[in-house]
mmCIF file of C-alpha atoms in Angstrom:
data_model
loop_
_atom_site.group_PDB
_atom_site.id
_atom_site.type_symbol
_atom_site.label_atom_id
_atom_site.label_comp_id
_atom_site.label_asym_id
_atom_site.label_seq_id
_atom_site.Cartn_x
_atom_site.Cartn_y
_atom_site.Cartn_z
ATOM 1 C CA ASP A 1 20.702 44.768 -13.118
ATOM 2 C CA ILE A 2 17.728 42.087 -12.419
ATOM 3 C CA LEU A 3 14.469 42.670 -13.262
ATOM 4 C CA ILE A 4 11.430 40.620 -11.665
ATOM 5 C CA ILE A 5 7.827 41.070 -13.251
ATOM 6 C CA GLY A 6 5.332 39.436 -10.815
ATOM 7 C CA GLY A 7 5.557 39.680 -6.804
ATOM 8 C CA GLY A 8 4.004 36.759 -6.110
ATOM 9 C CA LEU A 9 5.437 33.713 -4.332
ATOM 10 C CA ALA A 10 7.591 32.680 -7.499
ATOM 11 C CA GLY A 11 9.134 36.420 -7.894
ATOM 12 C CA LEU A 12 9.878 37.005 -4.617
ATOM 13 C CA SER A 13 11.354 33.515 -3.699
ATOM 14 C CA ILE A 14 13.913 34.158 -6.701
ATOM 15 C CA ALA A 15 14.402 37.936 -5.383
ATOM 16 C CA HIS A 16 15.224 36.228 -1.919
ATOM 17 C CA ARG A 17 17.443 33.844 -3.359
ATOM 18 C CA ILE A 18 19.456 36.202 -5.635
ATOM 19 C CA ALA A 19 19.535 39.069 -2.933
ATOM 20 C CA THR A 20 20.508 36.781 0.031
ATOM 21 C CA THR A 21 23.576 34.861 -2.531
ATOM 22 C CA SER A 22 25.090 37.521 -4.283
ATOM 23 C CA ALA A 23 25.298 41.369 -4.669
ATOM 24 C CA ARG A 24 23.317 41.525 -7.558
ATOM 25 C CA HIS A 25 20.915 44.445 -7.506
ATOM 26 C CA VAL A 26 17.013 42.733 -7.784
ATOM 27 C CA THR A 27 13.732 45.156 -8.185
ATOM 28 C CA VAL A 28 10.588 43.466 -8.381
ATOM 29 C CA LEU A 29 7.363 44.958 -10.172
ATOM 30 C CA GLU A 30 3.967 43.824 -9.011
ATOM 31 C CA ARG A 31 0.881 45.873 -10.512
ATOM 32 C CA GLU A 32 -1.592 44.786 -7.378
ATOM 33 C CA THR A 33 -0.462 47.010 -4.205
ATOM 34 C CA PRO A 34 -0.469 45.144 -0.799
ATOM 35 C CA ALA A 35 -3.708 46.836 -0.069
ATOM 36 C CA VAL A 36 -5.471 45.129 -2.880
ATOM 37 C CA GLN A 37 -4.187 41.909 -2.515
ATOM 38 C CA ARG A 38 -5.481 41.847 0.746
ATOM 39 C CA ALA A 39 -9.106 43.035 -0.190
ATOM 40 C CA LYS A 40 -9.467 41.463 -3.504
ATOM 41 C CA THR A 41 -7.392 39.770 -5.801
ATOM 42 C CA THR A 42 -7.181 36.742 -8.012
ATOM 43 C CA ALA A 43 -3.253 36.092 -7.485
ATOM 44 C CA GLY A 44 -2.753 32.465 -6.589
ATOM 45 C CA SER A 45 0.092 33.492 -4.300
ATOM 46 C CA PHE A 46 -2.442 34.856 -1.905
ATOM 47 C CA ALA A 47 -5.912 32.379 -3.021
ATOM 48 C CA ALA A 48 -4.039 29.286 -2.580
ATOM 49 C CA ALA A 49 -4.966 27.275 0.490
ATOM 50 C CA GLY A 50 -1.266 26.313 0.812
ATOM 51 C CA MET A 51 -1.101 22.858 0.217
ATOM 52 C CA LEU A 52 2.619 21.138 0.230
ATOM 53 C CA ALA A 53 1.516 17.419 -1.210
ATOM 54 C CA PRO A 54 2.957 16.005 -3.904
ATOM 55 C CA GLN A 55 2.116 12.859 -2.784
ATOM 56 C CA SER A 56 -1.630 13.660 -2.134
ATOM 57 C CA GLU A 57 -1.763 15.064 -5.605
ATOM 58 C CA ARG A 58 -0.961 11.500 -6.842
ATOM 59 C CA LEU A 59 1.814 12.673 -9.312
ATOM 60 C CA PRO A 60 2.599 10.586 -12.033
ATOM 61 C CA ALA A 61 6.685 9.120 -11.740
ATOM 62 C CA GLY A 62 9.006 11.657 -13.563
ATOM 63 C CA SER A 63 10.776 14.880 -13.137
ATOM 64 C CA LEU A 64 8.167 16.840 -11.588
ATOM 65 C CA LEU A 65 7.330 14.454 -8.843
ATOM 66 C CA ASP A 66 10.786 14.460 -7.978
ATOM 67 C CA VAL A 67 11.478 18.114 -7.804
ATOM 68 C CA CYS A 68 8.116 18.888 -5.869
ATOM 69 C CA LEU A 69 9.362 15.938 -3.600
ATOM 70 C CA GLU A 70 12.853 17.871 -3.389
ATOM 71 C CA SER A 71 10.892 21.297 -2.907
ATOM 72 C CA ARG A 72 8.689 19.793 0.133
ATOM 73 C CA GLU A 73 11.891 18.278 1.657
ATOM 74 C CA MET A 74 13.303 22.375 1.658
ATOM 75 C CA TYR A 75 10.704 23.993 3.453
ATOM 76 C CA GLY A 76 11.261 23.591 7.177
ATOM 77 C CA GLU A 77 14.962 25.187 6.476
ATOM 78 C CA TRP A 78 13.571 27.603 3.732
ATOM 79 C CA VAL A 79 10.407 29.415 6.114
ATOM 80 C CA ARG A 80 13.174 29.177 9.139
ATOM 81 C CA GLY A 81 15.428 31.442 7.219
ATOM 82 C CA VAL A 82 12.487 33.649 6.013
ATOM 83 C CA GLU A 83 10.810 34.148 9.274
ATOM 84 C CA MET A 84 14.484 35.045 10.748
ATOM 85 C CA ALA A 85 14.711 37.665 8.733
ATOM 86 C CA TRP A 86 11.247 38.948 9.236
ATOM 87 C CA PRO A 87 9.808 37.387 12.721
ATOM 88 C CA TRP A 88 6.053 36.641 11.332
ATOM 89 C CA GLU A 89 5.028 33.004 11.651
ATOM 90 C CA VAL A 90 4.036 31.638 8.095
ATOM 91 C CA GLY A 91 1.943 28.650 9.460
ATOM 92 C CA PHE A 92 4.347 26.217 8.013
ATOM 93 C CA HIS A 93 2.496 22.790 9.483
ATOM 94 C CA SER A 94 4.539 19.496 8.842
ATOM 95 C CA THR A 95 3.164 17.569 11.304
ATOM 96 C CA GLY A 96 -0.034 15.172 11.139
ATOM 97 C CA GLY A 97 0.157 14.521 7.464
ATOM 98 C CA PHE A 98 -2.853 14.690 4.546
ATOM 99 C CA LEU A 99 -5.385 12.087 4.563
ATOM 100 C CA ALA A 100 -7.048 11.143 1.112
ATOM 101 C CA PRO A 101 -10.531 9.872 2.074
ATOM 102 C CA ALA A 102 -11.902 6.826 -0.470
ATOM 103 C CA PHE A 103 -15.819 5.951 -0.861
ATOM 104 C CA ALA A 104 -16.278 2.929 -2.859
ATOM 105 C CA GLY A 105 -15.599 2.924 -6.460
ATOM 106 C CA ASP A 106 -13.111 6.206 -6.022
ATOM 107 C CA ALA A 107 -10.290 5.769 -7.968
ATOM 108 C CA VAL A 108 -7.656 6.196 -5.125
ATOM 109 C CA ALA A 109 -9.409 3.416 -3.301
ATOM 110 C CA THR A 110 -7.401 1.100 -5.914
ATOM 111 C CA TRP A 111 -4.590 3.474 -6.558
ATOM 112 C CA SER A 112 -1.229 2.860 -5.673
ATOM 113 C CA PRO A 113 1.843 5.097 -4.697
ATOM 114 C CA GLN A 114 4.931 6.039 -7.018
ATOM 115 C CA PRO A 115 8.332 3.864 -5.751
ATOM 116 C CA ASN A 116 10.655 6.261 -3.661
ATOM 117 C CA SER A 117 7.902 9.073 -3.220
ATOM 118 C CA GLY A 118 7.981 8.856 0.316
ATOM 119 C CA LYS A 119 5.808 7.226 3.077
ATOM 120 C CA SER A 120 2.360 6.341 2.696
ATOM 121 C CA TYR A 121 -0.309 4.109 4.269
ATOM 122 C CA TRP A 122 -3.429 2.655 3.174
ATOM 123 C CA LEU A 123 -6.260 2.657 6.341
ATOM 124 C CA ASP A 124 -8.842 0.756 6.514
ATOM 125 C CA GLU A 125 -12.543 2.416 7.742
ATOM 126 C CA ILE A 126 -11.269 1.589 11.464
ATOM 127 C CA GLN A 127 -7.956 2.894 11.213
ATOM 128 C CA VAL A 128 -9.024 6.223 9.103
ATOM 129 C CA ARG A 129 -11.497 7.024 12.200
ATOM 130 C CA GLU A 130 -8.788 6.836 14.546
ATOM 131 C CA LEU A 131 -7.230 9.470 12.696
ATOM 132 C CA GLU A 132 -10.125 11.434 11.914
ATOM 133 C CA PRO A 133 -13.327 10.703 13.875
ATOM 134 C CA MET A 134 -15.939 13.071 12.036
ATOM 135 C CA LEU A 135 -15.877 11.415 8.632
ATOM 136 C CA HIS A 136 -18.769 10.428 6.707
ATOM 137 C CA PRO A 137 -20.164 6.962 7.551
ATOM 138 C CA ASP A 138 -19.885 6.127 4.005
ATOM 139 C CA VAL A 139 -15.966 6.282 3.623
ATOM 140 C CA ILE A 140 -14.482 3.064 3.536
ATOM 141 C CA GLY A 141 -10.808 3.941 4.148
ATOM 142 C CA GLY A 142 -7.770 6.285 2.460
ATOM 143 C CA TRP A 143 -4.273 7.135 2.081
ATOM 144 C CA TRP A 144 -2.546 8.697 4.537
ATOM 145 C CA PHE A 145 0.570 10.827 3.662
ATOM 146 C CA PRO A 146 2.496 11.476 6.699
ATOM 147 C CA ASN A 147 5.380 13.869 5.387
ATOM 148 C CA ASP A 148 2.276 16.173 3.227
ATOM 149 C CA ALA A 149 2.436 19.647 4.725
ATOM 150 C CA SER A 150 0.628 22.968 4.644
ATOM 151 C CA VAL A 151 1.705 26.470 5.179
ATOM 152 C CA ASP A 152 -0.637 29.816 5.227
ATOM 153 C CA ALA A 153 0.458 31.327 1.781
ATOM 154 C CA ARG A 154 -0.739 34.615 2.506
ATOM 155 C CA ARG A 155 1.181 35.233 5.640
ATOM 156 C CA LEU A 156 4.234 33.652 3.497
ATOM 157 C CA THR A 157 3.530 36.137 0.999
ATOM 158 C CA CYS A 158 3.654 38.870 3.549
ATOM 159 C CA SER A 159 6.815 37.859 5.168
ATOM 160 C CA LEU A 160 8.504 36.680 2.176
ATOM 161 C CA ARG A 161 8.419 40.387 0.496
ATOM 162 C CA ALA A 162 9.218 41.781 3.600
ATOM 163 C CA SER A 163 12.062 39.418 3.960
ATOM 164 C CA CYS A 164 12.970 40.513 0.328
ATOM 165 C CA VAL A 165 13.077 43.986 1.563
ATOM 166 C CA GLY A 166 15.368 43.502 3.963
ATOM 167 C CA ALA A 167 18.037 41.857 1.909
ATOM 168 C CA GLY A 168 17.888 44.950 -0.152
ATOM 169 C CA VAL A 169 15.337 44.241 -2.840
ATOM 170 C CA GLN A 170 13.396 46.853 -4.271
ATOM 171 C CA MET A 171 9.912 46.478 -4.483
ATOM 172 C CA LEU A 172 7.222 48.572 -6.828
ATOM 173 C CA PHE A 173 3.870 48.324 -6.272
ATOM 174 C CA GLY A 174 0.600 49.506 -8.492
ATOM 175 C CA GLU A 175 -0.840 49.920 -11.828
ATOM 176 C CA GLU A 176 1.429 52.100 -13.060
ATOM 177 C CA TYR A 177 4.383 49.537 -12.817
ATOM 178 C CA GLU A 178 2.373 47.087 -14.850
ATOM 179 C CA VAL A 179 4.420 45.674 -17.645
ATOM 180 C CA ASN A 180 2.839 46.795 -20.956
ATOM 181 C CA SER A 181 5.571 45.248 -23.020
ATOM 182 C CA LEU A 182 9.019 43.783 -23.526
ATOM 183 C CA GLU A 183 11.194 45.044 -26.695
ATOM 184 C CA MET A 184 13.020 42.371 -28.201
ATOM 185 C CA SER A 185 16.108 43.121 -30.522
ATOM 186 C CA GLY A 186 19.319 40.969 -31.385
ATOM 187 C CA GLY A 187 18.337 37.843 -29.356
ATOM 188 C CA GLU A 188 17.716 39.767 -26.132
ATOM 189 C CA CYS A 189 15.415 42.066 -24.036
ATOM 190 C CA LYS A 190 16.277 45.821 -24.568
ATOM 191 C CA GLY A 191 13.665 47.091 -22.716
ATOM 192 C CA VAL A 192 10.847 46.751 -20.553
ATOM 193 C CA HIS A 193 8.050 49.053 -21.159
ATOM 194 C CA LEU A 194 6.075 50.203 -18.185
ATOM 195 C CA ALA A 195 2.212 51.571 -18.102
ATOM 196 C CA ASN A 196 3.948 54.574 -16.399
ATOM 197 C CA GLY A 197 6.166 55.155 -19.733
ATOM 198 C CA LYS A 198 9.196 54.396 -17.978
ATOM 199 C CA ILE A 199 11.362 52.058 -19.987
ATOM 200 C CA TYR A 200 14.002 49.835 -17.992
ATOM 201 C CA ALA A 201 16.921 47.866 -19.554
ATOM 202 C CA PRO A 202 18.226 45.305 -17.138
ATOM 203 C CA ASN A 203 20.645 42.949 -17.713
ATOM 204 C CA ALA A 204 18.222 40.092 -17.159
ATOM 205 C CA VAL A 205 14.537 39.969 -17.167
ATOM 206 C CA ILE A 206 12.767 37.212 -15.016
ATOM 207 C CA VAL A 207 9.045 36.773 -16.073
ATOM 208 C CA ALA A 208 7.019 35.364 -13.482
ATOM 209 C CA ASN A 209 3.349 37.076 -13.394
ATOM 210 C CA GLY A 210 1.035 33.946 -12.873
ATOM 211 C CA SER A 211 -1.386 33.731 -15.432
ATOM 212 C CA TRP A 212 -0.594 37.143 -17.437
ATOM 213 C CA MET A 213 2.608 35.455 -18.553
ATOM 214 C CA ARG A 214 1.273 34.581 -22.069
ATOM 215 C CA HIS A 215 0.689 38.163 -22.594
ATOM 216 C CA LEU A 216 3.922 39.084 -22.831
ATOM 217 C CA LEU A 217 5.434 36.109 -24.042
ATOM 218 C CA PRO A 218 4.191 33.346 -26.299
ATOM 219 C CA THR A 219 3.826 30.512 -23.814
ATOM 220 C CA PRO A 220 1.142 28.053 -23.287
ATOM 221 C CA VAL A 221 0.037 29.296 -19.671
ATOM 222 C CA THR A 222 -3.787 30.149 -19.266
ATOM 223 C CA PRO A 223 -5.482 30.579 -16.031
ATOM 224 C CA HIS A 224 -7.669 27.900 -14.329
ATOM 225 C CA LYS A 225 -9.972 29.672 -11.971
ATOM 226 C CA GLY A 226 -10.406 28.554 -8.767
ATOM 227 C CA GLN A 227 -13.685 29.262 -6.219
ATOM 228 C CA SER A 228 -12.596 28.705 -2.396
ATOM 229 C CA LEU A 229 -14.188 29.529 0.942
ATOM 230 C CA SER A 230 -13.447 29.473 4.696
ATOM 231 C CA LEU A 231 -15.283 28.656 7.603
ATOM 232 C CA ARG A 232 -14.764 29.515 11.401
ATOM 233 C CA MET A 233 -14.615 26.864 14.127
ATOM 234 C CA PRO A 234 -16.404 28.608 17.079
ATOM 235 C CA ASN A 235 -13.916 29.404 20.358
ATOM 236 C CA ASN A 236 -13.426 26.106 22.361
ATOM 237 C CA ALA A 237 -15.316 24.008 20.132
ATOM 238 C CA PRO A 238 -13.900 20.416 19.411
ATOM 239 C CA PRO A 239 -12.192 20.056 15.657
ATOM 240 C CA LEU A 240 -13.949 18.588 13.175
ATOM 241 C CA LEU A 241 -10.727 17.624 11.810
ATOM 242 C CA SER A 242 -6.942 17.574 12.539
ATOM 243 C CA ARG A 243 -5.556 17.567 9.312
ATOM 244 C CA VAL A 244 -5.670 18.506 5.872
ATOM 245 C CA LEU A 245 -8.393 16.168 3.783
ATOM 246 C CA PHE A 246 -7.605 15.491 0.195
ATOM 247 C CA ALA A 247 -10.116 13.894 -1.971
ATOM 248 C CA GLN A 248 -11.249 13.491 -5.299
ATOM 249 C CA ASP A 249 -12.921 16.654 -5.871
ATOM 250 C CA THR A 250 -12.013 18.847 -3.093
ATOM 251 C CA TYR A 251 -9.528 19.709 0.007
ATOM 252 C CA ILE A 252 -10.546 20.442 3.666
ATOM 253 C CA VAL A 253 -7.657 22.646 4.917
ATOM 254 C CA PRO A 254 -7.954 23.330 8.737
ATOM 255 C CA LYS A 255 -5.929 26.088 10.178
ATOM 256 C CA ALA A 256 -4.378 26.607 13.421
ATOM 257 C CA ASP A 257 -6.369 30.070 14.159
ATOM 258 C CA GLY A 258 -9.752 28.160 13.725
ATOM 259 C CA ARG A 259 -10.350 28.810 9.964
ATOM 260 C CA ILE A 260 -11.022 26.012 7.899
ATOM 261 C CA ILE A 261 -10.143 26.301 3.845
ATOM 262 C CA VAL A 262 -12.527 24.806 1.521
ATOM 263 C CA GLY A 263 -11.708 24.331 -2.214
ATOM 264 C CA ALA A 264 -11.895 24.561 -4.999
ATOM 265 C CA THR A 265 -13.584 24.827 -8.312
ATOM 266 C CA VAL A 266 -11.531 24.111 -11.232
ATOM 267 C CA GLU A 267 -12.672 26.917 -14.557
ATOM 268 C CA PRO A 268 -10.327 26.836 -17.416
ATOM 269 C CA GLY A 269 -9.863 29.964 -19.334
ATOM 270 C CA GLN A 270 -11.325 32.333 -16.755
ATOM 271 C CA TYR A 271 -9.908 35.559 -15.999
ATOM 272 C CA ASP A 272 -12.479 37.223 -13.570
ATOM 273 C CA GLY A 273 -12.468 36.946 -9.769
ATOM 274 C CA ASP A 274 -16.164 36.423 -9.057
ATOM 275 C CA VAL A 275 -17.398 34.188 -6.340
ATOM 276 C CA THR A 276 -20.556 32.526 -7.799
ATOM 277 C CA PRO A 277 -23.535 30.514 -6.266
ATOM 278 C CA SER A 278 -22.654 27.345 -8.213
ATOM 279 C CA GLY A 279 -19.025 27.437 -7.291
ATOM 280 C CA MET A 280 -19.521 27.840 -3.231
ATOM 281 C CA LEU A 281 -22.314 24.899 -4.010
ATOM 282 C CA HIS A 282 -19.831 22.798 -5.138
ATOM 283 C CA CYS A 283 -16.932 23.616 -2.455
ATOM 284 C CA MET A 284 -19.594 23.322 0.135
ATOM 285 C CA SER A 285 -21.194 19.895 -1.058
ATOM 286 C CA GLU A 286 -17.842 18.115 -1.833
ATOM 287 C CA ALA A 287 -16.946 19.242 1.567
ATOM 288 C CA THR A 288 -19.962 17.693 3.593
ATOM 289 C CA ARG A 289 -19.741 14.632 1.690
ATOM 290 C CA LEU A 290 -16.490 14.093 3.800
ATOM 291 C CA ILE A 291 -17.338 16.072 7.031
ATOM 292 C CA PRO A 292 -21.108 16.554 7.580
ATOM 293 C CA GLY A 293 -20.419 18.793 10.451
ATOM 294 C CA LEU A 294 -18.932 21.733 7.993
ATOM 295 C CA ALA A 295 -22.310 22.157 7.260
ATOM 296 C CA ASP A 296 -23.290 24.180 10.321
ATOM 297 C CA LEU A 297 -20.203 26.191 10.811
ATOM 298 C CA PRO A 298 -20.373 30.089 10.020
ATOM 299 C CA ILE A 299 -19.102 31.100 6.337
ATOM 300 C CA GLU A 300 -16.080 33.692 6.881
ATOM 301 C CA GLU A 301 -14.729 34.756 3.478
ATOM 302 C CA THR A 302 -15.371 33.786 -0.055
ATOM 303 C CA TRP A 303 -12.613 34.304 -2.739
ATOM 304 C CA ALA A 304 -11.539 33.105 -6.144
ATOM 305 C CA GLY A 305 -7.988 32.797 -7.568
ATOM 306 C CA LEU A 306 -6.000 31.542 -10.994
ATOM 307 C CA ARG A 307 -3.831 28.798 -11.616
ATOM 308 C CA PRO A 308 -1.709 29.456 -14.127
ATOM 309 C CA THR A 309 -1.564 26.287 -15.900
ATOM 310 C CA THR A 310 0.168 24.770 -18.670
ATOM 311 C CA PRO A 311 -1.046 22.103 -21.085
ATOM 312 C CA ASP A 312 0.970 19.243 -19.306
ATOM 313 C CA LYS A 313 0.551 20.788 -15.738
ATOM 314 C CA CYS A 314 4.326 21.015 -15.302
ATOM 315 C CA PRO A 315 5.747 24.302 -14.643
ATOM 316 C CA ILE A 316 8.192 26.595 -16.935
ATOM 317 C CA LEU A 317 11.263 26.919 -15.339
ATOM 318 C CA GLY A 318 14.370 28.692 -17.171
ATOM 319 C CA LYS A 319 15.931 30.421 -19.317
ATOM 320 C CA THR A 320 14.159 30.664 -23.002
ATOM 321 C CA GLU A 321 16.074 29.621 -25.780
ATOM 322 C CA GLN A 322 15.040 32.835 -28.121
ATOM 323 C CA TRP A 323 16.543 35.274 -25.802
ATOM 324 C CA ASP A 324 19.439 35.327 -23.997
ATOM 325 C CA ASN A 325 18.713 37.360 -20.718
ATOM 326 C CA ILE A 326 15.009 36.187 -20.502
ATOM 327 C CA TYR A 327 14.158 33.450 -17.625
ATOM 328 C CA LEU A 328 10.670 31.913 -16.834
ATOM 329 C CA ALA A 329 9.097 30.855 -13.701
ATOM 330 C CA GLY A 330 5.320 29.817 -13.863
ATOM 331 C CA GLY A 331 2.481 27.700 -15.128
ATOM 332 C CA TYR A 332 2.521 25.471 -11.855
ATOM 333 C CA TRP A 333 -0.990 24.610 -12.200
ATOM 334 C CA ARG A 334 -1.585 23.623 -8.363
ATOM 335 C CA ASN A 335 2.051 23.475 -6.922
ATOM 336 C CA GLY A 336 3.050 26.989 -7.065
ATOM 337 C CA VAL A 337 3.473 27.117 -3.364
ATOM 338 C CA LEU A 338 5.152 23.690 -3.016
ATOM 339 C CA LEU A 339 7.299 24.887 -5.461
ATOM 340 C CA ALA A 340 8.383 28.017 -3.932
ATOM 341 C CA PRO A 341 11.757 26.895 -2.416
ATOM 342 C CA LYS A 342 13.082 25.073 -5.378
ATOM 343 C CA THR A 343 11.812 27.912 -7.663
ATOM 344 C CA GLY A 344 14.344 30.326 -6.085
ATOM 345 C CA GLN A 345 17.010 27.958 -5.992
ATOM 346 C CA LEU A 346 16.955 26.712 -9.547
ATOM 347 C CA VAL A 347 15.923 30.140 -11.038
ATOM 348 C CA GLY A 348 17.955 31.868 -8.895
ATOM 349 C CA ASP A 349 21.178 30.652 -9.129
ATOM 350 C CA LEU A 350 20.668 30.129 -13.064
ATOM 351 C CA VAL A 351 20.216 33.973 -13.291
ATOM 352 C CA ILE A 352 23.470 34.392 -10.625
#
């Protein structure tokens, strides 16, 4: 009935929406098995730090900011629905907000928030240290966005996948389920050709395969590789920070389990998942510029992921003009995790 190409957060959120609000049969194809995703993957859903930050991203006024704000507001209820179906906490953290620290001369120091984009407060150098005492002495202040939130993207992906299965979604994993091509005829997709030789002929096809979308359809989606790492706080040590720091060239995301995620590089056009010394040096030099004490923590993990990106950094959502039964969900840039609830609602309801 409905075939979704891509088992990341975009595809899963759409599958979950359709399966829980209709009687349509949904199949999701994902070329990477869960074991591969846990070991090494460049999929954005597993590589993302899980920031739900339309304000910290300083998005310009317009439809993208509006839909990102709506999706952030949906998150609490949406996550509860996912966790209710599969009782595994996804690390949704909506207290404390995000802090965007500023040094003298930084653009954020003279920036003004968009009207009606949510609560935001400029804090001076004294106020900012009341929130985060371990900030570098040269930080002159910062913007505090109390409504920006975060989630554990890996746990969310796994939990949403399990919830989809519980709702009747068929999940097919492995290289044999990689889609080689789409057969178009008469203004619609007549066949989905898989690597194992099988051909599906669904009523509707949703292409949500991230940075590989352009391999199937002529879309302006390209990868932007991002290298990241996680540090580990020692047991019983006082925390170095209590909220997400979102700066001009870095982010630092503390997690409830003691990890601190630091990222990320921006490398346009790269499909590889290699982690490089220069990438790690960039991440750590920018992070320790904000919190010098991070330099003494052990590195727990390093990874690289791909951000599917369009030229204007706005996602592609909805039905194609050329083909009646083809729908797209991709090109999220750095907002894929944030937009998961809204993606499911918009595209799922459109297909139904």
